[in-house]
Coordinates of C-alpha atoms and ligand atoms in Angstrom, one line a residue:
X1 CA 6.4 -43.0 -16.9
X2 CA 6.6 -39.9 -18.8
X3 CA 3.7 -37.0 -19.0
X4 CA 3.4 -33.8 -19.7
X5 CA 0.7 -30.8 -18.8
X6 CA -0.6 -27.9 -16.8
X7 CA -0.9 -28.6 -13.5
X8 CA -3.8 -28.6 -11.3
X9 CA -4.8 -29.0 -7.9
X10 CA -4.4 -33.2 -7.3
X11 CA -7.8 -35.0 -7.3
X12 CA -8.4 -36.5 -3.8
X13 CA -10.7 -39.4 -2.7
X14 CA -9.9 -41.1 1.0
X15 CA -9.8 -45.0 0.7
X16 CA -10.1 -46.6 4.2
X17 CA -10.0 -43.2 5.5
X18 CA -6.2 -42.8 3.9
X19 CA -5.9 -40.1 1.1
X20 CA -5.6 -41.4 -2.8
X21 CA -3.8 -38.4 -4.9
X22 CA -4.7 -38.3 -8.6
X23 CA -2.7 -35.7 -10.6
X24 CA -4.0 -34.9 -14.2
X25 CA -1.8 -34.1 -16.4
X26 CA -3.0 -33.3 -20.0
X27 CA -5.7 -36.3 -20.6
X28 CA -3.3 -38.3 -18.3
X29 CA -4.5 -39.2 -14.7
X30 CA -1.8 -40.6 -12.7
X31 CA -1.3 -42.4 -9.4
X32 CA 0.5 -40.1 -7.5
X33 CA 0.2 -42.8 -4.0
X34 CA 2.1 -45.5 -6.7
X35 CA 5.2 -42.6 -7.4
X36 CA 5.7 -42.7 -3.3
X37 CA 9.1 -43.9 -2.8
X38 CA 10.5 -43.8 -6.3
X39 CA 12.2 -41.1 -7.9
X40 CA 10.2 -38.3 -9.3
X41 CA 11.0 -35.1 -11.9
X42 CA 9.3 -32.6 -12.7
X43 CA 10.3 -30.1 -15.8
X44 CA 8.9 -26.6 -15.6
X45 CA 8.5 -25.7 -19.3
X46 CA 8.6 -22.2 -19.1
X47 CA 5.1 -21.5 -19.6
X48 CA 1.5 -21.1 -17.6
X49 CA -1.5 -21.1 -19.1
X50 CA -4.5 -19.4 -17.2
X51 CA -6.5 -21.8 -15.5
X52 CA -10.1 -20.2 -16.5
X53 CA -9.2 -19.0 -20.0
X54 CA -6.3 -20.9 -21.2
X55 CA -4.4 -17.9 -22.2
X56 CA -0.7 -18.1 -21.9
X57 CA 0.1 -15.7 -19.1
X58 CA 3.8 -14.6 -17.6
X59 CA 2.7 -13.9 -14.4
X60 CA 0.2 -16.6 -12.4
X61 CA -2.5 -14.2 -10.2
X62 CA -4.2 -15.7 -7.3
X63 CA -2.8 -20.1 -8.2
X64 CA -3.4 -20.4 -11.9
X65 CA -5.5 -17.0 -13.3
X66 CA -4.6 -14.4 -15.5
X67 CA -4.6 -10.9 -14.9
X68 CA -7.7 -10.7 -16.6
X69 CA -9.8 -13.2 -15.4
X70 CA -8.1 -12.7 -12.0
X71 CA -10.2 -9.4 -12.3
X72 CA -12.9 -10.7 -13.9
X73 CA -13.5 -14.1 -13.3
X74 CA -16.7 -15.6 -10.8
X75 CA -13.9 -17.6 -9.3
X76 CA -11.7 -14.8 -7.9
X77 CA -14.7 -12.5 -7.1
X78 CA -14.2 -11.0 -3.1
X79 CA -16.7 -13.5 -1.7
X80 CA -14.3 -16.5 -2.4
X81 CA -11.9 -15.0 0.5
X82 CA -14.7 -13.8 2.2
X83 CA -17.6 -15.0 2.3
X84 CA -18.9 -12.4 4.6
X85 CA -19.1 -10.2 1.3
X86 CA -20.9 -12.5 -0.8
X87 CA -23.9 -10.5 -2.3
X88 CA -25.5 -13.9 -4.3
X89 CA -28.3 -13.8 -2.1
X90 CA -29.4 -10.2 -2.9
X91 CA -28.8 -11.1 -6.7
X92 CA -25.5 -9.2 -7.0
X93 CA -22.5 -11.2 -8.5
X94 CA -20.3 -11.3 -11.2
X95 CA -21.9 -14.4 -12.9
X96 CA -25.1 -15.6 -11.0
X97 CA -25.0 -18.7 -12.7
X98 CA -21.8 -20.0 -10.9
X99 CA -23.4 -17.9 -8.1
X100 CA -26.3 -20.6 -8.2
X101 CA -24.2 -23.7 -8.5
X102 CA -20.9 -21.9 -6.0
X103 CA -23.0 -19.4 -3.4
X104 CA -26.1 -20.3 -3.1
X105 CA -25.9 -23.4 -1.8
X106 CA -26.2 -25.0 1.6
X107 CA -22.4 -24.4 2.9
X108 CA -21.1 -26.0 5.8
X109 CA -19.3 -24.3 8.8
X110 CA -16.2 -26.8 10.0
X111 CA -13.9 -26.9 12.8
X112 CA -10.8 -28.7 11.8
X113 CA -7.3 -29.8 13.5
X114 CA -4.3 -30.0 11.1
X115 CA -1.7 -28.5 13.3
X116 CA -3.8 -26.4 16.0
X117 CA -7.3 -26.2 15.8
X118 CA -9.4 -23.7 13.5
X119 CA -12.7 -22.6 11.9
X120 CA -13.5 -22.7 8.2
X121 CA -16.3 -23.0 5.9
X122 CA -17.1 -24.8 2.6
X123 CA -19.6 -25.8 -0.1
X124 CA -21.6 -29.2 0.8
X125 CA -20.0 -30.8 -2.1
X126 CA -16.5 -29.9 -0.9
X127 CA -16.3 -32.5 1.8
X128 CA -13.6 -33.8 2.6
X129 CA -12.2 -32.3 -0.3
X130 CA -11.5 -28.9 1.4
X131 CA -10.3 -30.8 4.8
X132 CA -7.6 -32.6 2.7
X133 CA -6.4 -29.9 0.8
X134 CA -5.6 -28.4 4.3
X135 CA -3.8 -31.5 5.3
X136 CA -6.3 -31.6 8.5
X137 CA -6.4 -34.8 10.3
X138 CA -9.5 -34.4 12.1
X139 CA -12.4 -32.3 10.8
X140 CA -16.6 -31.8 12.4
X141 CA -19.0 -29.7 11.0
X142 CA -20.2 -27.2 13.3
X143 CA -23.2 -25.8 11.5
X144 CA -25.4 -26.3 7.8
X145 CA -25.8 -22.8 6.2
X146 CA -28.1 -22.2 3.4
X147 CA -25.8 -20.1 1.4
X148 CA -21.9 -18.5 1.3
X149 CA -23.0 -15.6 3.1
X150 CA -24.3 -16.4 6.3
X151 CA -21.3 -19.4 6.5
X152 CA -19.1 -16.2 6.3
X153 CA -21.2 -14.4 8.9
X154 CA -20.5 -17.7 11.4
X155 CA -17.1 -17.8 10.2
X156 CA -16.1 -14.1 10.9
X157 CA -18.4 -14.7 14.7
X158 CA -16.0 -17.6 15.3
X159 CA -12.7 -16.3 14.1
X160 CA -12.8 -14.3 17.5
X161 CA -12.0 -17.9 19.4
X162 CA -10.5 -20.2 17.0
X163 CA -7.8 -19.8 14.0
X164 CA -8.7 -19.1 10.8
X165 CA -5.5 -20.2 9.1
X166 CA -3.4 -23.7 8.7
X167 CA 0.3 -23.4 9.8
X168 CA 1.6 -24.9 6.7
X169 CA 5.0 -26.0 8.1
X170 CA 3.5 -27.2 11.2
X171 CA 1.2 -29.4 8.8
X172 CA 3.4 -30.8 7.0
X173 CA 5.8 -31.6 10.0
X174 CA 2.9 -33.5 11.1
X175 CA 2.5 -32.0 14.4
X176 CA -0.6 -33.1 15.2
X177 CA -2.0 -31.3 18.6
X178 CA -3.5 -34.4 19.7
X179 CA -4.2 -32.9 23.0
X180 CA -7.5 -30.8 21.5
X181 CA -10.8 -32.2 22.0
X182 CA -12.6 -31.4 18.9
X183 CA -16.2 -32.9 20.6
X184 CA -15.4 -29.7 23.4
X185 CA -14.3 -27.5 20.9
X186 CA -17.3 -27.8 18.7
X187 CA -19.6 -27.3 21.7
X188 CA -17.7 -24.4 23.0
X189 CA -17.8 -23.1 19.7
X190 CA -22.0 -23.5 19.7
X191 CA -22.2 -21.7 23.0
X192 CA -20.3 -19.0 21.7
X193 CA -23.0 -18.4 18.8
X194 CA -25.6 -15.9 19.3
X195 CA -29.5 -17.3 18.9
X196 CA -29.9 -15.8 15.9
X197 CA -26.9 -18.5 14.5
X198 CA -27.1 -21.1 16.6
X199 CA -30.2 -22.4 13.8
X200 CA -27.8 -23.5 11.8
X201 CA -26.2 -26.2 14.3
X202 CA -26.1 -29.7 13.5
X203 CA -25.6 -32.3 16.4
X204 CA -24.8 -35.6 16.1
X205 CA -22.1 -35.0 13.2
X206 CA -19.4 -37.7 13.3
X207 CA -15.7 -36.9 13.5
X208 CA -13.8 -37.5 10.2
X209 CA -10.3 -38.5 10.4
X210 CA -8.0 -38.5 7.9
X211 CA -4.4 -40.0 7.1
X212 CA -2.2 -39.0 4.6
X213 CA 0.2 -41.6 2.7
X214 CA 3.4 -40.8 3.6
X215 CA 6.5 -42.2 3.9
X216 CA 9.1 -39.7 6.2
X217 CA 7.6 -36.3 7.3
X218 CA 10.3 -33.2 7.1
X219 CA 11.7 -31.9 10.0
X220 CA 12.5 -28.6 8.2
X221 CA 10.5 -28.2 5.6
X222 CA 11.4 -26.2 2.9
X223 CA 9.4 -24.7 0.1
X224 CA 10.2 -25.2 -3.3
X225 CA 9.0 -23.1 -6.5
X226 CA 9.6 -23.2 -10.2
X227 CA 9.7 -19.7 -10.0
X228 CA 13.6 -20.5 -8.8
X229 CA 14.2 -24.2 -10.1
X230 CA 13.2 -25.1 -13.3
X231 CA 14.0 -28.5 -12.9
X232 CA 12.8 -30.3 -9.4
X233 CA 13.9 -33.9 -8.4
X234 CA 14.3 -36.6 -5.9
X235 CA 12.9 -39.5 -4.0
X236 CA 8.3 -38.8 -3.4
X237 CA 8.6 -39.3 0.5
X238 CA 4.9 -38.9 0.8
X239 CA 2.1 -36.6 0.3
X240 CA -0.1 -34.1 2.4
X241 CA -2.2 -31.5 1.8
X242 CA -1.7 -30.4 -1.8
X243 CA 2.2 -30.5 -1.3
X244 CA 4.6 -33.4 -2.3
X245 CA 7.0 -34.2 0.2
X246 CA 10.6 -35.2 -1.5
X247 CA 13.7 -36.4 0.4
X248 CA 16.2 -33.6 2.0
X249 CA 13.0 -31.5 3.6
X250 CA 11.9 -30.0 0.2
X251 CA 8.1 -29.6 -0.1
X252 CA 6.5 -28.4 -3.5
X253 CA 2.7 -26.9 -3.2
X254 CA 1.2 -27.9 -6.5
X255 CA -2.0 -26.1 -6.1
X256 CA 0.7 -22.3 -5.9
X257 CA 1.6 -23.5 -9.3
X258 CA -1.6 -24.2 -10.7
X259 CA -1.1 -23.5 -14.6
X260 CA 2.4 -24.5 -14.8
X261 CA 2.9 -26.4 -17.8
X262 CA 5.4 -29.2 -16.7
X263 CA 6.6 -32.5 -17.6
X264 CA 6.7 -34.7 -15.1
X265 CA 8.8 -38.2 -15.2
X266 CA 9.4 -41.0 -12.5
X267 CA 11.3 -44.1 -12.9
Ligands
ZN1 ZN1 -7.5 -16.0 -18.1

C-alpha cells in the first residue's frame, strides 16, 4: 500500500481493551495494527502544513501550528498547558466558542500508571483517548470537575505528591511499575485534597487497563525525527502511545511531527 498526507495524531479506539491505531492520511484511513510486522516507509516530503490553518510553514510550533496560529490560535492558548490559567469561566478567552465546547466542560482529574505513577487531567470526551496517547496501562479518575479550571486547580494541589509527567523512554520500554496500587493511590490522593476539593470525588470508578499491540518492546529506545532523516524505514515492531516502534530500538513520535506531509508505503 501506498499513501500520501500530513500527518496527524493516530485515531485510537481499544478493542478488547487492546489499542486499534488508525492513521489518516489525506482522505486515507489505514490500519496501522495490520502494518505490525511488515516493513514500513515513510517519505518526509519536505513540507508541513499548519495543522489549524493549512498554511505551509518552515518551522512546526508547539506539534503541527504555525507561528501564527501558534500565537493566536484557541488551541495553543496558556490554559492548554495549564489549566490553572484558564480564564473560560470568567468569560476571558481567545475564542469562547471552543472555550464552550474545550473549557467549560465537565473535565476529569486522573491518576494514571504508564511507567511510575502520575496525575493528569482531561476533557470528559477524552477518555481513554488521553490515557493512550500517554501509553498508560492503568488509568482511574480521581475526581469530575465542572470546567478546565478548577481540574487545573486539583491538578497543581496534586502535583505536590504525584508526577505530572510520563517518562517517555521508560514507556516505551514497557516498564510497567506493577508494584503501585492505583486503588491506594487514588485514596491517598483524596485524603490529600482540602474540603473545599474533595466535592469533586467520584468513588466507585473502575480501573481501566490498557494493552498496547506490540510485537518486541526496545531496550534502548531511540528517537527518530524527520528533522534529521528524510527517509525512515524498517520492520513496525509494535505501537504505544503515539510512537511507532521499528526494529533496531528506533521509536518515531507521530504526534512531534504533526503537519509533516509524508508518504508513507509498506509492503
Ligand atoms: Zn496556521
Amino acid at each position: 500500500m501506498e499513501a500520501q498526507g500530513n500527518l496527524l495524531k493516530m485515531k485510537t479506539s481499544l478493542v478488547n481493551g487492546e489499542v486499534d491505531y488508525q492513521l489518516k492520511l489525506n482522505d486515507e484511513l489505514i490500519n496501522m495494527n495490520q502494518l505490525i510486522g511488515k516493513s514500513i516507509t515513510l517519505d518526509y516530503q519536505h513540507q508541513i502544513n499548519c495543522i489549524a490553518c493549512g498554511k505551509k510553514t518552515s518551522k512546526s510550533f508547539s506539534q503541527g501550528f504555525c507561528y501564527n496560529c501558534f500565537q493566536t490560535a484557541p488551541e495553543t492558548e496558556e490554559c492548554v498547558l495549564k489549566p490553572e490559567m484558564c480564564r473560560a469561566h470568567l468569560g476571558e478567552a481567545r475564542d469562547m466558542a471552543f472555550a464552550q465546547s474545550h473549557c467549560l466542560i465537565p473535565h476529569y482529574v486522573y491518576l494514571a500508571v504508564a511507567s511510575g505513577i502520575k496525575v493528569g487531567i482531561t476533557r470528559e470526551t477524552q477518555i481513554p483517548t488521553r490515557w493512550i496517547d500517554q501509553g498508560a496501562w492503568k488509568a482511574v479518575i480521581v475526581a469530575k470537575v465542572p470546567n478546565r479550571h478548577i481540574a487545573g486547580v486539583v491538578e497543581v494541589f496534586l502535583k505536590d505528591y504525584f508526577a505530572d509527567k510520563t517518562n517517555w523512554r521508560s514507556m516505551l520500554k514497557n516498564e510497567q511499575a506493577r508494584a503501585i496500587d492505583i486503588h491506594a493511590e487514588k485514596e491517598k490522593a483524596i485524603g490529600l485534597l482540602p474540603a473545599e476539593l474533595k466535592q469533586y470525588v467520584v468513588n466507585e470508578e473502575p480501573v481501566w487497563e490498557l494493552s498496547y499491540p506490540v510485537q518486541t518492546f526496545p531496550l534502548k529506545p531511540q528517537s527518530l525525527t524527520f528533522d534529521k532523516e528524510a527517509s525512515i524505514s524498517g520492520i513496525l515492531k509494535g505501537i504505544k502511545g503515539q510512537y511507532l516502534l521499528l526494529d533496531q530500538d528506533r521509536v518515531l513520535n507521530i504526534r512531534k511531527h504533526n503537519g509533516y506531509l509524508v508518504k508513507l508505503t509498506a509492503e
